[in-house]
Short mmCIF file of C-alpha atoms in Angstrom, two decimals:
data_model
loop_
_atom_site.label_atom_id
_atom_site.label_comp_id
_atom_site.label_asym_id
_atom_site.label_seq_id
_atom_site.Cartn_x
_atom_site.Cartn_y
_atom_site.Cartn_z
CA UNK A 1 54.23 -227.31 16.76
CA UNK A 2 55.12 -230.54 15.28
CA UNK A 3 55.06 -231.48 11.59
CA UNK A 4 54.07 -234.52 9.41
CA UNK A 5 55.79 -235.00 6.22
CA UNK A 6 54.13 -237.19 3.42
CA UNK A 7 56.69 -239.50 2.07
CA UNK A 8 54.43 -242.52 1.12
CA UNK A 9 52.63 -243.69 -1.86
CA UNK A 10 53.64 -245.46 -5.03
CA UNK A 11 54.01 -242.52 -7.50
CA UNK A 12 52.69 -244.37 -10.39
CA UNK A 13 53.02 -241.31 -12.74
CA UNK A 14 56.77 -241.42 -12.24
CA UNK A 15 57.33 -245.02 -13.16
CA UNK A 16 59.55 -246.80 -14.16
CA UNK A 17 61.97 -244.76 -11.97
CA UNK A 18 59.74 -245.17 -8.77
CA UNK A 19 59.72 -248.82 -9.24
CA UNK A 20 62.95 -248.97 -7.52
CA UNK A 21 63.11 -245.82 -5.57
CA UNK A 22 60.81 -243.72 -3.24
CA UNK A 23 59.85 -240.59 -5.29
CA UNK A 24 60.78 -238.33 -2.31
CA UNK A 25 64.33 -239.83 -2.74
CA UNK A 26 64.72 -238.59 -6.41
CA UNK A 27 67.36 -236.07 -6.55
CA UNK A 28 66.81 -232.31 -7.28
CA UNK A 29 70.03 -230.51 -7.78
CA UNK A 30 71.66 -233.54 -6.32
CA UNK A 31 69.63 -233.46 -3.08
CA UNK A 32 66.98 -235.83 -2.17
CA UNK A 33 63.48 -234.19 -2.79
CA UNK A 34 62.39 -234.65 0.69
CA UNK A 35 65.31 -232.73 2.05
CA UNK A 36 63.80 -229.45 0.73
CA UNK A 37 60.76 -229.56 2.99
CA UNK A 38 62.68 -230.70 5.88
CA UNK A 39 64.72 -227.55 5.49
CA UNK A 40 61.69 -225.28 5.09
CA UNK A 41 60.17 -226.70 8.30
CA UNK A 42 63.43 -226.26 10.48
CA UNK A 43 63.78 -222.72 9.04
CA UNK A 44 60.21 -221.99 10.21
CA UNK A 45 61.14 -223.35 13.74
CA UNK A 46 59.58 -226.39 13.59
CA UNK A 47 61.98 -229.27 14.40
CA UNK A 48 59.95 -232.13 15.66
CA UNK A 49 59.18 -233.82 12.35
CA UNK A 50 57.22 -237.05 11.73
CA UNK A 51 57.74 -238.71 8.28
CA UNK A 52 54.89 -240.86 6.88
CA UNK A 53 56.53 -243.76 4.80
CA UNK A 54 55.49 -247.03 3.12
CA UNK A 55 55.68 -250.12 4.98
CA UNK A 56 59.25 -251.64 4.89
CA UNK A 57 60.89 -248.44 3.92
CA UNK A 58 62.02 -247.20 7.51
CA UNK A 59 65.71 -248.42 6.80
CA UNK A 60 66.02 -246.95 3.34
CA UNK A 61 64.68 -243.46 4.67
CA UNK A 62 66.75 -243.55 7.75
CA UNK A 63 69.87 -244.44 5.77
CA UNK A 64 69.46 -241.06 3.61
CA UNK A 65 67.98 -238.66 6.41
CA UNK A 66 69.29 -240.20 9.73
CA UNK A 67 67.65 -239.02 12.82
CA UNK A 68 67.64 -235.55 11.59
CA UNK A 69 70.63 -234.25 13.50
CA UNK A 70 72.33 -232.77 10.41
CA UNK A 71 69.16 -230.66 9.74
CA UNK A 72 68.88 -229.46 13.48
CA UNK A 73 65.84 -231.63 13.73
CA UNK A 74 64.34 -234.93 15.25
CA UNK A 75 62.92 -237.18 12.64
CA UNK A 76 60.39 -239.98 13.45
CA UNK A 77 59.43 -242.54 10.88
CA UNK A 78 55.87 -243.72 10.89
CA UNK A 79 54.94 -246.55 8.51
CA UNK A 80 51.34 -246.04 6.96
CA UNK A 81 49.06 -248.77 8.05
CA UNK A 82 46.10 -250.00 5.98
CA UNK A 83 47.59 -249.19 2.45
CA UNK A 84 47.43 -246.01 0.41
CA UNK A 85 44.05 -244.65 1.15
CA UNK A 86 44.43 -240.92 0.46
CA UNK A 87 46.50 -238.15 2.27
CA UNK A 88 43.95 -237.46 4.91
CA UNK A 89 44.24 -240.99 5.86
CA UNK A 90 47.93 -240.68 6.16
CA UNK A 91 47.50 -237.93 8.78
CA UNK A 92 44.98 -239.92 10.62
CA UNK A 93 47.59 -242.71 10.79
CA UNK A 94 49.77 -240.45 12.86
CA UNK A 95 47.11 -239.44 15.48
CA UNK A 96 48.83 -241.07 18.41
CA UNK A 97 51.83 -238.76 17.75
CA UNK A 98 49.82 -235.44 16.80
CA UNK A 99 46.88 -235.45 19.26
CA UNK A 100 47.31 -232.58 21.85
CA UNK A 101 48.27 -229.74 19.81
CA UNK A 102 48.67 -227.98 16.28
CA UNK A 103 50.63 -229.25 13.59
CA UNK A 104 51.60 -228.63 9.82
CA UNK A 105 51.18 -231.24 7.30
CA UNK A 106 53.55 -231.03 4.40
CA UNK A 107 53.52 -233.15 1.12
CA UNK A 108 56.99 -234.40 0.51
CA UNK A 109 56.96 -233.80 -3.19
CA UNK A 110 56.14 -230.16 -2.94
CA UNK A 111 58.91 -227.52 -3.36
CA UNK A 112 58.62 -223.78 -3.16
CA UNK A 113 60.60 -220.71 -2.90
CA UNK A 114 60.69 -218.53 0.31
CA UNK A 115 59.80 -219.40 3.78
CA UNK A 116 56.68 -220.98 5.50
CA UNK A 117 57.17 -218.97 8.66
CA UNK A 118 54.70 -216.44 7.63
CA UNK A 119 52.23 -219.13 7.30
CA UNK A 120 53.00 -220.37 10.84
CA UNK A 121 52.89 -217.05 12.35
CA UNK A 122 49.52 -216.09 10.86
CA UNK A 123 47.84 -219.42 11.86
CA UNK A 124 49.20 -218.98 15.49
CA UNK A 125 48.32 -215.21 15.76
CA UNK A 126 44.86 -215.30 14.24
CA UNK A 127 43.79 -218.39 16.10
CA UNK A 128 42.61 -220.53 13.07
CA UNK A 129 41.57 -223.90 13.39
CA UNK A 130 43.24 -224.63 9.84
CA UNK A 131 45.14 -222.49 7.46
CA UNK A 132 45.94 -223.45 3.78
CA UNK A 133 48.45 -222.23 1.23
CA UNK A 134 47.19 -221.33 -2.09
CA UNK A 135 48.87 -220.83 -5.42
CA UNK A 136 47.41 -219.59 -8.64
CA UNK A 137 47.87 -222.28 -11.46
CA UNK A 138 47.19 -222.52 -15.18
CA UNK A 139 45.58 -226.01 -14.87
CA UNK A 140 43.60 -226.14 -11.54
CA UNK A 141 41.59 -229.25 -12.70
CA UNK A 142 44.83 -231.25 -11.64
CA UNK A 143 44.56 -230.10 -8.00
CA UNK A 144 42.41 -229.58 -5.02
CA UNK A 145 40.94 -226.10 -5.70
CA UNK A 146 39.53 -223.50 -3.35
CA UNK A 147 35.97 -222.12 -3.87
CA UNK A 148 35.25 -218.82 -2.38
CA UNK A 149 32.23 -216.92 -1.14
CA UNK A 150 31.48 -213.45 -2.45
CA UNK A 151 33.28 -211.84 0.48
CA UNK A 152 36.42 -213.74 -0.34
CA UNK A 153 36.23 -216.37 2.51
CA UNK A 154 36.51 -220.06 1.70
CA UNK A 155 33.38 -221.81 0.77
CA UNK A 156 34.69 -225.41 0.23
CA UNK A 157 37.45 -227.26 -1.24
CA UNK A 158 37.04 -229.41 -4.28
CA UNK A 159 39.26 -232.27 -5.42
CA UNK A 160 40.35 -232.23 -9.22
CA UNK A 161 37.26 -230.57 -10.55
CA UNK A 162 36.30 -230.74 -14.26
CA UNK A 163 35.01 -227.22 -13.95
CA UNK A 164 37.43 -225.45 -11.48
CA UNK A 165 35.60 -222.79 -9.32
CA UNK A 166 38.93 -220.78 -9.12
CA UNK A 167 42.42 -220.75 -10.35
CA UNK A 168 43.85 -221.38 -6.88
CA UNK A 169 45.14 -224.81 -6.23
CA UNK A 170 45.59 -225.86 -2.70
CA UNK A 171 49.18 -226.51 -2.04
CA UNK A 172 50.79 -229.30 -0.12
CA UNK A 173 51.23 -227.16 2.98
CA UNK A 174 48.31 -227.31 5.69
CA UNK A 175 48.22 -226.16 9.23
CA UNK A 176 45.70 -227.99 11.54
CA UNK A 177 44.70 -228.22 15.08
CA UNK A 178 43.98 -231.66 16.42
CA UNK A 179 40.24 -231.41 15.88
CA UNK A 180 41.35 -233.06 12.48
CA UNK A 181 41.06 -236.30 14.19
CA UNK A 182 37.41 -235.64 15.23
CA UNK A 183 36.60 -234.57 11.71
CA UNK A 184 38.28 -237.50 10.23
CA UNK A 185 35.93 -240.02 11.93
CA UNK A 186 32.98 -238.41 10.16
CA UNK A 187 34.59 -238.88 6.71
CA UNK A 188 33.70 -241.34 3.91
CA UNK A 189 36.16 -242.27 1.15
CA UNK A 190 35.68 -240.48 -2.13
CA UNK A 191 34.52 -242.19 -5.37
CA UNK A 192 38.11 -243.11 -6.12
CA UNK A 193 38.30 -244.82 -2.78
CA UNK A 194 40.42 -242.37 -0.88
CA UNK A 195 40.06 -240.03 2.09
CA UNK A 196 40.45 -236.63 0.51
CA UNK A 197 42.24 -233.74 2.32
CA UNK A 198 39.84 -231.44 0.40
CA UNK A 199 37.06 -232.99 2.23
CA UNK A 200 38.68 -232.41 5.55
CA UNK A 201 39.19 -228.82 4.70
CA UNK A 202 35.51 -228.43 3.94
CA UNK A 203 34.82 -229.98 7.18
CA UNK A 204 36.93 -227.36 8.92
CA UNK A 205 35.17 -224.54 6.91
CA UNK A 206 31.86 -225.95 8.27
CA UNK A 207 33.07 -226.45 11.64
CA UNK A 208 35.55 -223.90 12.65
CA UNK A 209 37.77 -220.95 11.44
CA UNK A 210 39.89 -221.23 8.31
CA UNK A 211 42.33 -218.94 6.84
CA UNK A 212 44.16 -219.10 3.45
CA UNK A 213 47.39 -217.59 2.32
CA UNK A 214 48.48 -217.18 -1.23
CA UNK A 215 52.02 -218.29 -1.69
CA UNK A 216 54.12 -215.83 -3.73
CA UNK A 217 56.98 -216.69 -5.93
CA UNK A 218 56.82 -220.20 -7.20
CA UNK A 219 55.40 -223.32 -5.82
CA UNK A 220 55.92 -226.80 -7.70
CA UNK A 221 54.03 -230.13 -7.21
CA UNK A 222 56.57 -232.44 -8.67
CA UNK A 223 53.94 -235.14 -9.57
CA UNK A 224 55.04 -235.74 -13.23
CA UNK A 225 58.46 -236.26 -15.02
CA UNK A 226 58.02 -232.69 -16.79
CA UNK A 227 57.22 -231.16 -13.24
CA UNK A 228 60.19 -233.01 -11.65
CA UNK A 229 62.60 -231.52 -14.34
CA UNK A 230 61.06 -228.06 -13.73
CA UNK A 231 61.51 -228.50 -10.02
CA UNK A 232 65.25 -229.59 -10.66
CA UNK A 233 65.72 -226.27 -12.65
CA UNK A 234 64.20 -224.10 -10.15
CA UNK A 235 66.31 -225.64 -7.36
CA UNK A 236 69.52 -225.12 -9.53
CA UNK A 237 68.46 -221.40 -9.99
CA UNK A 238 68.04 -220.87 -6.26
CA UNK A 239 71.35 -222.17 -5.56
CA UNK A 240 73.56 -219.17 -4.12
CA UNK A 241 76.75 -218.21 -6.02
CA UNK A 242 78.93 -219.30 -2.99
CA UNK A 243 77.57 -222.84 -3.19
CA UNK A 244 78.73 -223.26 -6.69
CA UNK A 245 82.44 -224.31 -6.20
CA UNK A 246 84.75 -226.57 -8.04
CA UNK A 247 86.34 -229.30 -5.89
CA UNK A 248 87.32 -231.54 -8.86
CA UNK A 249 90.05 -231.69 -11.39
CA UNK A 250 89.51 -229.79 -14.65
CA UNK A 251 91.94 -230.54 -17.59
CA UNK A 252 93.34 -227.68 -19.47
CA UNK A 253 91.14 -226.75 -22.44
CA UNK A 254 87.82 -227.62 -20.90
CA UNK A 255 85.58 -224.66 -20.24
CA UNK A 256 83.32 -223.91 -17.19
CA UNK A 257 80.73 -221.12 -17.72
CA UNK A 258 78.07 -219.81 -15.29
CA UNK A 259 77.06 -221.44 -11.88
CA UNK A 260 78.71 -224.83 -11.75
CA UNK A 261 79.28 -227.00 -8.52
CA UNK A 262 81.77 -229.94 -8.95
CA UNK A 263 82.15 -232.33 -6.18
CA UNK A 264 85.55 -233.94 -5.04
CA UNK A 265 86.96 -236.66 -7.00
CA UNK A 266 85.29 -235.83 -10.33
CA UNK A 267 87.50 -235.55 -13.40
CA UNK A 268 86.75 -233.25 -16.20
CA UNK A 269 88.84 -234.46 -19.17
CA UNK A 270 89.69 -232.53 -22.33
CA UNK A 271 87.33 -231.15 -24.80
CA UNK A 272 84.42 -230.52 -22.19
CA UNK A 273 82.09 -227.45 -22.01
CA UNK A 274 79.84 -227.20 -18.92
CA UNK A 275 77.36 -224.23 -18.96
CA UNK A 276 75.48 -223.69 -15.86
CA UNK A 277 73.45 -223.83 -13.63
CA UNK A 278 74.72 -227.30 -13.38
CA UNK A 279 75.56 -229.63 -10.40
CA UNK A 280 78.03 -232.72 -10.74
CA UNK A 281 78.48 -235.10 -7.86
CA UNK A 282 81.55 -236.81 -6.70
CA UNK A 283 83.66 -239.39 -8.51
CA UNK A 284 82.33 -238.65 -11.89
CA UNK A 285 84.39 -238.80 -15.16
CA UNK A 286 83.43 -236.49 -18.08
CA UNK A 287 85.27 -236.24 -21.46
CA UNK A 288 84.39 -234.98 -25.06
CA UNK A 289 80.96 -233.93 -23.64
CA UNK A 290 78.89 -230.78 -23.28
CA UNK A 291 76.72 -230.43 -20.13
CA UNK A 292 74.18 -227.81 -20.55
CA UNK A 293 72.12 -225.69 -18.23
CA UNK A 294 69.62 -227.19 -15.71
CA UNK A 295 71.30 -230.50 -15.48
CA UNK A 296 72.20 -232.47 -12.35
CA UNK A 297 74.57 -235.35 -12.44
CA UNK A 298 74.88 -237.71 -9.55
CA UNK A 299 77.73 -239.42 -7.90
CA UNK A 300 79.89 -241.81 -10.07
CA UNK A 301 78.47 -241.00 -13.32
CA UNK A 302 80.55 -241.59 -16.54
CA UNK A 303 79.65 -239.31 -19.43
CA UNK A 304 81.54 -239.52 -22.76
CA UNK A 305 81.05 -238.33 -26.20
CA UNK A 306 77.56 -236.92 -25.37
CA UNK A 307 75.58 -233.75 -25.16
CA UNK A 308 73.17 -233.37 -22.16
CA UNK A 309 70.89 -230.59 -21.19
CA UNK A 310 68.00 -229.83 -18.82
CA UNK A 311 68.16 -233.49 -17.43
CA UNK A 312 68.56 -235.43 -14.14
CA UNK A 313 71.21 -238.12 -14.25
CA UNK A 314 71.31 -240.39 -11.22
CA UNK A 315 74.09 -241.98 -9.59
CA UNK A 316 76.31 -244.54 -11.41
CA UNK A 317 74.77 -243.98 -14.69
CA UNK A 318 76.86 -244.41 -17.82
CA UNK A 319 76.31 -242.44 -21.00
CA UNK A 320 78.22 -242.71 -24.17
CA UNK A 321 75.76 -242.13 -26.78
CA UNK A 322 77.26 -239.73 -29.45
CA UNK A 323 73.74 -238.05 -29.23
CA UNK A 324 72.31 -235.06 -27.88
CA UNK A 325 70.01 -235.81 -24.88
CA UNK A 326 67.54 -233.20 -23.51
CA UNK A 327 64.57 -233.26 -20.97
CA UNK A 328 65.48 -236.71 -19.49
CA UNK A 329 65.46 -238.40 -16.34
CA UNK A 330 68.02 -241.28 -16.18
CA UNK A 331 67.95 -243.71 -13.33
CA UNK A 332 70.67 -245.16 -11.05
CA UNK A 333 73.26 -247.47 -12.79
CA UNK A 334 71.39 -246.91 -16.27
CA UNK A 335 73.51 -247.49 -19.37
CA UNK A 336 73.09 -245.37 -22.57
CA UNK A 337 75.42 -246.38 -25.43
CA UNK A 338 75.70 -245.56 -29.17
CA UNK A 339 74.04 -248.06 -31.63
CA UNK A 340 77.23 -247.76 -33.67
CA UNK A 341 79.31 -249.53 -31.04
CA UNK A 342 77.67 -253.15 -31.35
CA UNK A 343 76.43 -255.30 -33.94
CA UNK A 344 73.75 -255.77 -35.49
CA UNK A 345 73.47 -251.87 -35.46
CA UNK A 346 70.07 -250.73 -34.49
CA UNK A 347 68.07 -249.36 -31.45
CA UNK A 348 68.24 -251.90 -28.77
CA UNK A 349 65.67 -251.36 -26.05
CA UNK A 350 64.81 -252.98 -22.60
CA UNK A 351 61.67 -250.85 -21.80
CA UNK A 352 59.83 -251.18 -18.53
CA UNK A 353 56.23 -250.35 -17.62
CA UNK A 354 55.29 -246.72 -18.01
CA UNK A 355 58.55 -245.83 -19.71
CA UNK A 356 58.77 -243.02 -22.24
CA UNK A 357 61.31 -243.27 -25.15
CA UNK A 358 62.00 -240.95 -28.06
CA UNK A 359 64.21 -242.26 -31.05
#
């Protein structure tokens, strides 16, 4: 079985961060988001992995993930042709690579606890043409949603319904056979101009055998800043105790509490309290600071005279604010300083499109 990972699109809901970085490269617990589904696929015995990417991003993605050797996989990068026309179109774009056998399609911004091995085994053992993962959610109108017949079988799939027929969202994990490409040729774009994966699932329901499996534990579509922070927190919670090691230098008088991982070359100066779960990258310097739970700090970050909690700080950022920062995503090479350090005093802002600031 092969796999196709979706790592394209423009992620407008995550701007301004995604103006300069592919969403799937945003770190969760200091690992690129896309690394998590890669590892899930390999754990399920699926090692021939295609990655759908935006045109021109092949070198960027290859620089991060390489050829897959470090994961025990083979990675092939496929640039999506014809623009962003829906995730079903992303699958159709990979037809030359996927024709001839079954495959799993995995959205690169979906993270989950547990294994997908059970889904693969059920798909293969029961001979389904299509099998989808479902998750009960509180806001199903944000997702593709499953509608059921009275006997519990699938009736159809509906994209972002105003009046959801069930509380079960269709997760970003789909098992298909290669009838997908025959079905796709019958599809028409939706009102928003996209080829919807829910329409393909409905086509399978009408033309084959479709199974469904509820995903137990948690599943998260990291499609918004709040969801991204929640995903970061979930991944920090999932880190094993043996992964939380200190390879840095900690000054006497600073305090480390709970599960904390600190990489080589990082210096924790005096008067610092770090309360896990927290991960801190390499080459950082932290002084006169509090780093609270569910915070990920990337490589080369400078953090002074600041409190920060439940946040993602990307590489080479500098924070010296004299303030408490919470629920924040701070991009690469960003700088946050106190308004008391310069004249005239006041809040000085350079705000890009779709930014969100609280003062």
